[in-house]
Amino acid sequence: MESVARGAAIYFILLIVLRLSGRRTVAQMTTFDFVLLLIIAETTQQALLGEDFSITNATVLILTLFGLDILLSYVKQSMPKVALLLDGTPTVLIAEGNIDTHALKRARVDLEEVLAAAREQHGLARLDQIKFAILEADGGISIIPQ
Amino acid sequence: MPLNEPQVRSDGLQVEEHRQFQEAFWSAERLAWLGFAGVLVLVIFGVTGSGGIFSKQAIRFQEGTAEFPRFSRWEAPEAITALLSARGPGPKVTISQEFFRSFRVEAIHPTPVSAEAGDHGTTYHFRSVPGQDVLLTLNVRPHRPGIADYRVGVNREPVQTVRTVVWP
């Protein structure tokens, strides 16, 4: 019982903190973000397991975490507002070549990152070759060329 | 489950943007960051236990003082210290049973001469050298999260109520 409570608590704490820290931390991972992720994994491990390192405890925790994930996926499917809250929504950063500086600033995205996505996805050289740039809900940047 | 096709915008892009929600969420994010900072400030002051000026509380008796945790963490080691003046026979410390419902005593230094359970809780008797104060250390570990209210007494003095918040 304690394992299920620990697993559920850590799952929801991580969900809330990661969601509120901004989606850029999830998709646009730098080396430092990767190190941060490793530290978070190491930090939560002890809180998840406590002093019980048995296979039974690990199994209970794995089932708890997967169970919560499956449950949340059903909740999100039947309640779009919950899905919006948990997963976020795409944000159009450039529309028909017009740069939305407000959206870029609020989403903490640099034009450099938009240009990098344009180069990677379409081999574009300049900003004026971008028709649409969308910050997707998963944190990735999609580019549609002119 | 019906599939909701996103509407095509006037600029030709078919995407469901929910900009109003996103604006509100960006504001909520920034408020949450202030909340994160606030929590960290509380941590520095010791509200989450394990160090910080508010993490311990001093309980004063006529014949000494004891330092108990005000905030503690579930399954995290904690030390309770007491400095008892050397008057009369060896000092004794009484801790009510409520304490033991929340804390597990792992070690006591110096080792008590005896421990007896009574109506007011468990009383530990210590040996002391005449004229020398006794410094006691109880290494404890909270085994239940929640608020622990318990009573502590030294020698024949009236007991005092102590409260420790054990964070999960």
Short mmCIF file of C-alpha atoms in Angstrom, two decimals, chain A residues 23 27-28 90-96 104 109 113-122 124 129-146, chain B residues 13-15:
data_model
loop_
_atom_site.label_atom_id
_atom_site.label_comp_id
_atom_site.label_asym_id
_atom_site.label_seq_id
_atom_site.Cartn_x
_atom_site.Cartn_y
_atom_site.Cartn_z
CA ARG A 23 7.51 22.35 -21.90
CA ALA A 27 11.60 18.38 -25.72
CA GLN A 28 14.44 20.81 -26.32
CA PRO A 90 0.50 24.22 -29.95
CA THR A 91 1.52 27.88 -30.18
CA VAL A 92 2.00 29.60 -33.52
CA LEU A 93 5.26 31.55 -33.32
CA ILE A 94 5.43 32.71 -36.94
CA ALA A 95 2.27 33.07 -39.05
CA GLU A 96 2.58 33.91 -42.76
CA LEU A 104 8.28 33.83 -28.48
CA VAL A 109 11.93 30.47 -27.45
CA GLU A 113 16.00 27.96 -32.10
CA VAL A 114 13.39 28.58 -34.79
CA LEU A 115 16.16 28.97 -37.38
CA ALA A 116 17.85 25.79 -36.15
CA ALA A 117 14.56 23.90 -36.59
CA ALA A 118 14.17 25.42 -40.08
CA ARG A 119 17.66 24.31 -41.07
CA GLU A 120 17.22 20.82 -39.65
CA GLN A 121 13.76 20.17 -41.08
CA HIS A 122 13.88 21.91 -44.47
CA LEU A 124 16.17 26.76 -44.92
CA GLN A 129 11.82 31.57 -45.93
CA ILE A 130 9.63 30.44 -43.02
CA LYS A 131 5.88 30.69 -43.52
CA PHE A 132 4.78 29.12 -40.25
CA ALA A 133 6.67 28.12 -37.12
CA ILE A 134 4.72 26.27 -34.49
CA LEU A 135 5.83 25.38 -30.99
CA GLU A 136 4.17 22.00 -30.60
CA ALA A 137 2.62 20.74 -27.37
CA ASP A 138 5.57 18.35 -26.93
CA GLY A 139 8.01 21.26 -27.07
CA GLY A 140 9.32 20.65 -30.58
CA ILE A 141 9.27 23.39 -33.24
CA SER A 142 7.57 22.59 -36.57
CA ILE A 143 8.47 24.65 -39.62
CA ILE A 144 6.39 25.16 -42.76
CA PRO A 145 8.40 26.88 -45.49
CA GLN A 146 7.10 29.66 -47.76
CA LEU B 13 -3.04 26.73 -41.00
CA GLN B 14 -5.08 23.88 -39.56
CA VAL B 15 -4.21 23.89 -35.89
#
